Amino acid sequence: DGGITQSPKYLFRKEGQNVTLSCEQNLNHDAMYWYRQDPGQGLRLIYYSQIVNDFQKGDIAEGYSVSREKKESFPLTVTSAQKNPTAFYLCASRPERQETQYFGPGTRLLVL
Amino acid sequence: KNQVEQSPQSLIILEGKNCTLQCNYTVSPFSNLRWYKQDTGRGPVSLTIMTFSENTKSNGRYTATLDADTKQSSLHITASQLSDSASYICVVPLFSGGYNKLIFGAGTRLAVHP
């Protein structure tokens, strides 16, 4: 079963807690992305990685961190510095020499 | 400013009826425009890609148009079905900082009622 998987589907965060969202792909894509989706707004780019061991900040990177130790995996950590983390988080990947990004099913993060 | 704006914000239609969703963009330089469908609680899925030279492209009951002069695109859905209920997102790439950044519209939320 190929594609992009995200886990968990729902995640609850307590005040002051760091949480990590998982994103895995078995499509052999080099580029991977993390987006945040809020009601009534377009997707906003948090971080992206075009190759293993390299990643760049997007438009709203503050309060988030990522790693790219393996081609297949691009986890996103929402730190306690992110004061408004409640949102739908989408991971995407893109094949080399193509523009189309393929999205995972998303993780909804809620604050307790 | 590079922006993508969609209208209407939401739309309710009866099953079997047609509808048209609008997208205006100010992204420059322009290379292509994409329409994505996003079911509730799921990730977006690509419906169609319109390049600069294309005016119309169909994908089943979905027909996209592009007017690069007026910087407008539309997505027409024919004979709507309940499964068409979703958000439809217009996306335009912008080449910036050495890579293609995607500019997303806020989407049109379509509800098809029986």
mmCIF file of C-alpha atoms in Angstrom:
data_model
loop_
_atom_site.group_PDB
_atom_site.id
_atom_site.type_symbol
_atom_site.label_atom_id
_atom_site.label_comp_id
_atom_site.label_asym_id
_atom_site.label_seq_id
_atom_site.Cartn_x
_atom_site.Cartn_y
_atom_site.Cartn_z
ATOM 1 C CA ASP A 1 0.000 0.000 0.000
ATOM 2 C CA GLY A 2 1.881 3.041 -1.258
ATOM 3 C CA GLY A 3 1.472 6.686 -0.421
ATOM 4 C CA ILE A 4 1.877 9.215 2.340
ATOM 5 C CA THR A 5 0.800 8.396 5.860
ATOM 6 C CA GLN A 6 0.378 10.731 8.786
ATOM 7 C CA SER A 7 -0.155 9.805 12.388
ATOM 8 C CA PRO A 8 -1.913 10.214 14.625
ATOM 9 C CA LYS A 9 -5.193 11.334 13.034
ATOM 10 C CA TYR A 10 -5.996 13.360 16.163
ATOM 11 C CA LEU A 11 -3.520 14.719 18.700
ATOM 12 C CA PHE A 12 -4.106 16.556 21.941
ATOM 13 C CA ARG A 13 -1.532 18.885 23.442
ATOM 14 C CA LYS A 14 -1.363 20.181 26.972
ATOM 15 C CA GLU A 15 -0.002 23.608 27.846
ATOM 16 C CA GLY A 16 3.794 23.719 27.699
ATOM 17 C CA GLN A 17 4.059 20.359 25.986
ATOM 18 C CA ASN A 18 5.947 19.527 22.804
ATOM 19 C CA VAL A 19 4.239 17.106 20.445
ATOM 20 C CA THR A 20 5.518 15.379 17.301
ATOM 21 C CA LEU A 21 3.484 14.657 14.183
ATOM 22 C CA SER A 22 4.631 11.797 11.995
ATOM 23 C CA CYS A 23 4.836 11.847 8.197
ATOM 24 C CA GLU A 24 6.062 8.841 6.221
ATOM 25 C CA GLN A 25 6.128 8.232 2.462
ATOM 26 C CA ASN A 26 7.134 5.206 0.418
ATOM 27 C CA LEU A 27 6.917 6.990 -2.945
ATOM 28 C CA ASN A 28 10.673 7.616 -3.146
ATOM 29 C CA HIS A 29 10.026 11.368 -3.332
ATOM 30 C CA ASP A 30 12.919 13.676 -2.506
ATOM 31 C CA ALA A 31 10.933 16.750 -1.487
ATOM 32 C CA MET A 32 8.631 16.855 1.509
ATOM 33 C CA TYR A 33 6.529 19.661 3.018
ATOM 34 C CA TRP A 34 4.541 20.566 6.104
ATOM 35 C CA TYR A 35 1.503 22.852 5.881
ATOM 36 C CA ARG A 36 -0.910 24.252 8.389
ATOM 37 C CA GLN A 37 -4.586 24.695 7.488
ATOM 38 C CA ASP A 38 -6.895 27.004 9.453
ATOM 39 C CA PRO A 39 -10.593 27.607 8.720
ATOM 40 C CA GLY A 40 -11.177 30.200 6.017
ATOM 41 C CA GLN A 41 -7.494 30.397 5.094
ATOM 42 C CA GLY A 42 -5.298 28.862 2.450
ATOM 43 C CA LEU A 43 -2.655 26.327 3.391
ATOM 44 C CA ARG A 44 0.459 27.931 4.825
ATOM 45 C CA LEU A 45 3.932 26.432 4.529
ATOM 46 C CA ILE A 46 5.713 25.640 7.797
ATOM 47 C CA TYR A 47 8.867 23.823 6.654
ATOM 48 C CA TYR A 48 10.081 22.028 3.568
ATOM 49 C CA SER A 49 12.904 19.665 2.716
ATOM 50 C CA GLN A 50 14.231 19.078 -0.768
ATOM 51 C CA ILE A 51 16.733 16.404 0.212
ATOM 52 C CA VAL A 52 17.765 14.267 3.154
ATOM 53 C CA ASN A 53 19.565 16.125 5.969
ATOM 54 C CA ASP A 54 18.448 19.497 4.624
ATOM 55 C CA PHE A 55 15.352 21.573 5.363
ATOM 56 C CA GLN A 56 14.247 25.182 5.068
ATOM 57 C CA LYS A 57 11.831 27.422 6.934
ATOM 58 C CA GLY A 58 8.566 28.280 5.276
ATOM 59 C CA ASP A 59 6.307 31.241 5.960
ATOM 60 C CA ILE A 60 5.259 30.317 9.505
ATOM 61 C CA ALA A 61 8.137 28.296 10.999
ATOM 62 C CA GLU A 62 8.171 29.953 14.441
ATOM 63 C CA GLY A 63 7.268 27.485 17.165
ATOM 64 C CA TYR A 64 7.901 24.449 14.964
ATOM 65 C CA SER A 65 10.890 22.207 14.260
ATOM 66 C CA VAL A 66 11.582 19.384 11.811
ATOM 67 C CA SER A 67 14.193 16.783 10.972
ATOM 68 C CA ARG A 68 14.950 14.836 7.805
ATOM 69 C CA GLU A 69 17.248 11.991 8.756
ATOM 70 C CA LYS A 70 15.675 9.557 6.295
ATOM 71 C CA LYS A 71 14.218 10.077 2.841
ATOM 72 C CA GLU A 72 10.961 8.442 3.890
ATOM 73 C CA SER A 73 10.340 10.434 7.051
ATOM 74 C CA PHE A 74 9.763 14.115 7.844
ATOM 75 C CA PRO A 75 8.446 14.532 11.411
ATOM 76 C CA LEU A 76 7.147 17.884 12.645
ATOM 77 C CA THR A 77 7.458 18.935 16.290
ATOM 78 C CA VAL A 78 5.075 21.558 17.592
ATOM 79 C CA THR A 79 6.886 23.172 20.491
ATOM 80 C CA SER A 80 5.512 24.998 23.506
ATOM 81 C CA ALA A 81 6.609 28.222 21.804
ATOM 82 C CA GLN A 82 3.750 27.823 19.307
ATOM 83 C CA LYS A 83 1.005 29.684 21.165
ATOM 84 C CA ASN A 84 -1.852 28.853 18.804
ATOM 85 C CA PRO A 85 -1.216 25.299 17.617
ATOM 86 C CA THR A 86 -4.828 24.226 17.064
ATOM 87 C CA ALA A 87 -5.066 23.468 13.336
ATOM 88 C CA PHE A 88 -5.130 20.759 10.688
ATOM 89 C CA TYR A 89 -1.588 19.782 9.685
ATOM 90 C CA LEU A 90 -0.880 18.392 6.245
ATOM 91 C CA CYS A 91 2.280 16.720 5.008
ATOM 92 C CA ALA A 92 3.049 16.495 1.308
ATOM 93 C CA SER A 93 5.739 15.074 -0.931
ATOM 94 C CA ARG A 94 6.777 15.765 -4.492
ATOM 95 C CA PRO A 95 8.581 13.667 -7.086
ATOM 96 C CA GLU A 96 11.757 14.976 -8.656
ATOM 97 C CA ARG A 97 11.205 17.205 -11.714
ATOM 98 C CA GLN A 98 7.456 17.486 -11.059
ATOM 99 C CA GLU A 99 5.494 20.305 -9.474
ATOM 100 C CA THR A 100 2.521 18.304 -8.234
ATOM 101 C CA GLN A 101 2.552 17.717 -4.496
ATOM 102 C CA TYR A 102 0.819 14.674 -3.034
ATOM 103 C CA PHE A 103 -0.780 15.133 0.339
ATOM 104 C CA GLY A 104 -1.183 12.868 3.317
ATOM 105 C CA PRO A 105 -4.508 12.474 5.186
ATOM 106 C CA GLY A 106 -3.619 15.096 7.808
ATOM 107 C CA THR A 107 -3.390 15.338 11.594
ATOM 108 C CA ARG A 108 -5.764 17.484 13.612
ATOM 109 C CA LEU A 109 -4.046 19.018 16.638
ATOM 110 C CA LEU A 110 -6.152 20.239 19.537
ATOM 111 C CA VAL A 111 -5.094 21.971 22.728
ATOM 112 C CA LEU A 112 -6.457 20.743 26.081
ATOM 113 C CA LYS B 1 1.358 40.917 -3.768
ATOM 114 C CA ASN B 2 1.083 37.296 -4.909
ATOM 115 C CA GLN B 3 -2.392 36.117 -3.978
ATOM 116 C CA VAL B 4 -5.069 33.608 -4.953
ATOM 117 C CA GLU B 5 -8.670 34.499 -4.193
ATOM 118 C CA GLN B 6 -11.657 32.194 -4.575
ATOM 119 C CA SER B 7 -15.369 32.762 -4.690
ATOM 120 C CA PRO B 8 -17.847 31.985 -3.426
ATOM 121 C CA GLN B 9 -16.599 31.020 0.022
ATOM 122 C CA SER B 10 -19.319 28.381 0.246
ATOM 123 C CA LEU B 11 -22.042 27.026 -2.007
ATOM 124 C CA ILE B 12 -25.042 24.749 -1.583
ATOM 125 C CA ILE B 13 -26.624 23.063 -4.595
ATOM 126 C CA LEU B 14 -29.067 20.236 -5.219
ATOM 127 C CA GLU B 15 -27.900 16.924 -6.563
ATOM 128 C CA GLY B 16 -27.877 16.871 -10.353
ATOM 129 C CA LYS B 17 -27.410 20.619 -10.735
ATOM 130 C CA ASN B 18 -24.361 22.336 -12.215
ATOM 131 C CA CYS B 19 -22.141 24.882 -10.506
ATOM 132 C CA THR B 20 -19.128 27.073 -11.239
ATOM 133 C CA LEU B 21 -16.376 28.028 -8.833
ATOM 134 C CA GLN B 22 -14.146 31.030 -9.438
ATOM 135 C CA CYS B 23 -10.456 31.710 -8.859
ATOM 136 C CA ASN B 24 -8.628 35.017 -9.387
ATOM 137 C CA TYR B 25 -4.874 35.234 -9.016
ATOM 138 C CA THR B 26 -2.203 37.918 -8.984
ATOM 139 C CA VAL B 27 0.801 35.564 -8.959
ATOM 140 C CA SER B 28 3.533 36.659 -11.322
ATOM 141 C CA PRO B 29 5.258 35.293 -13.278
ATOM 142 C CA PHE B 30 2.582 32.740 -14.053
ATOM 143 C CA SER B 31 3.294 29.211 -15.235
ATOM 144 C CA ASN B 32 0.279 27.080 -14.302
ATOM 145 C CA LEU B 33 -2.785 26.814 -12.088
ATOM 146 C CA ARG B 34 -4.072 23.762 -10.240
ATOM 147 C CA TRP B 35 -7.396 22.758 -8.794
ATOM 148 C CA TYR B 36 -7.452 20.416 -5.806
ATOM 149 C CA LYS B 37 -10.408 18.659 -4.160
ATOM 150 C CA GLN B 38 -10.294 18.230 -0.395
ATOM 151 C CA ASP B 39 -12.807 16.007 1.360
ATOM 152 C CA THR B 40 -13.552 16.939 4.957
ATOM 153 C CA GLY B 41 -10.762 15.766 7.263
ATOM 154 C CA ARG B 42 -8.606 14.549 4.382
ATOM 155 C CA GLY B 43 -5.669 15.847 2.363
ATOM 156 C CA PRO B 44 -6.191 17.674 -0.962
ATOM 157 C CA VAL B 45 -6.130 15.637 -4.171
ATOM 158 C CA SER B 46 -5.150 17.142 -7.527
ATOM 159 C CA LEU B 47 -8.034 17.446 -10.026
ATOM 160 C CA THR B 48 -6.447 19.264 -12.924
ATOM 161 C CA ILE B 49 -3.504 21.403 -13.982
ATOM 162 C CA MET B 50 -3.909 24.337 -16.398
ATOM 163 C CA THR B 51 -0.790 25.609 -18.136
ATOM 164 C CA PHE B 52 -0.370 29.071 -19.608
ATOM 165 C CA SER B 53 -1.382 27.964 -23.108
ATOM 166 C CA GLU B 54 -4.497 25.996 -22.125
ATOM 167 C CA ASN B 55 -7.978 27.541 -22.087
ATOM 168 C CA THR B 56 -10.115 24.552 -21.176
ATOM 169 C CA LYS B 57 -9.472 21.118 -19.744
ATOM 170 C CA SER B 58 -11.965 18.457 -18.696
ATOM 171 C CA ASN B 59 -11.658 15.633 -16.190
ATOM 172 C CA GLY B 60 -14.929 13.716 -16.236
ATOM 173 C CA ARG B 61 -17.664 15.985 -14.896
ATOM 174 C CA TYR B 62 -15.102 18.656 -13.970
ATOM 175 C CA THR B 63 -14.146 21.307 -16.525
ATOM 176 C CA ALA B 64 -11.536 23.935 -15.745
ATOM 177 C CA THR B 65 -11.033 27.123 -17.740
ATOM 178 C CA LEU B 66 -8.191 29.595 -17.687
ATOM 179 C CA ASP B 67 -7.968 33.167 -18.942
ATOM 180 C CA ALA B 68 -4.344 34.205 -18.466
ATOM 181 C CA ASP B 69 -5.089 37.736 -19.677
ATOM 182 C CA THR B 70 -7.616 38.460 -16.935
ATOM 183 C CA LYS B 71 -5.870 36.074 -14.487
ATOM 184 C CA GLN B 72 -9.035 34.117 -13.832
ATOM 185 C CA SER B 73 -9.869 30.441 -13.700
ATOM 186 C CA SER B 74 -13.115 28.603 -13.145
ATOM 187 C CA LEU B 75 -14.041 25.062 -12.230
ATOM 188 C CA HIS B 76 -17.388 23.891 -13.588
ATOM 189 C CA ILE B 77 -19.020 20.800 -12.125
ATOM 190 C CA THR B 78 -21.704 19.163 -14.242
ATOM 191 C CA ALA B 79 -24.537 16.983 -12.937
ATOM 192 C CA SER B 80 -23.342 17.203 -9.364
ATOM 193 C CA GLN B 81 -23.300 14.161 -7.114
ATOM 194 C CA LEU B 82 -23.340 13.869 -3.346
ATOM 195 C CA SER B 83 -19.701 12.798 -3.482
ATOM 196 C CA ASP B 84 -18.796 16.196 -4.942
ATOM 197 C CA SER B 85 -19.343 17.706 -1.485
ATOM 198 C CA ALA B 86 -15.881 18.959 -0.555
ATOM 199 C CA SER B 87 -13.656 22.014 -0.550
ATOM 200 C CA TYR B 88 -12.151 22.993 -3.878
ATOM 201 C CA ILE B 89 -8.817 24.751 -3.682
ATOM 202 C CA CYS B 90 -7.131 26.816 -6.385
ATOM 203 C CA VAL B 91 -3.313 26.769 -6.291
ATOM 204 C CA VAL B 92 -0.723 28.747 -8.265
ATOM 205 C CA PRO B 93 3.032 28.060 -8.030
ATOM 206 C CA LEU B 94 5.423 30.940 -7.489
ATOM 207 C CA PHE B 95 9.098 30.471 -8.194
ATOM 208 C CA SER B 96 10.779 32.019 -5.171
ATOM 209 C CA GLY B 97 14.058 31.482 -3.354
ATOM 210 C CA GLY B 98 15.185 28.751 -5.722
ATOM 211 C CA TYR B 99 12.089 26.595 -5.596
ATOM 212 C CA ASN B 100 8.415 26.579 -6.569
ATOM 213 C CA LYS B 101 6.339 27.788 -3.613
ATOM 214 C CA LEU B 102 2.613 27.063 -3.838
ATOM 215 C CA ILE B 103 0.168 29.913 -3.246
ATOM 216 C CA PHE B 104 -3.132 28.451 -2.016
ATOM 217 C CA GLY B 105 -6.561 29.991 -2.180
ATOM 218 C CA ALA B 106 -8.806 29.654 0.864
ATOM 219 C CA GLY B 107 -11.080 27.281 -1.038
ATOM 220 C CA THR B 108 -14.767 27.053 -1.872
ATOM 221 C CA ARG B 109 -16.749 24.710 0.331
ATOM 222 C CA LEU B 110 -19.369 22.930 -1.797
ATOM 223 C CA ALA B 111 -22.286 21.060 -0.287
ATOM 224 C CA VAL B 112 -24.461 18.927 -2.584
ATOM 225 C CA HIS B 113 -27.829 18.108 -1.083
ATOM 226 C CA PRO B 114 -30.192 15.314 -2.212
#
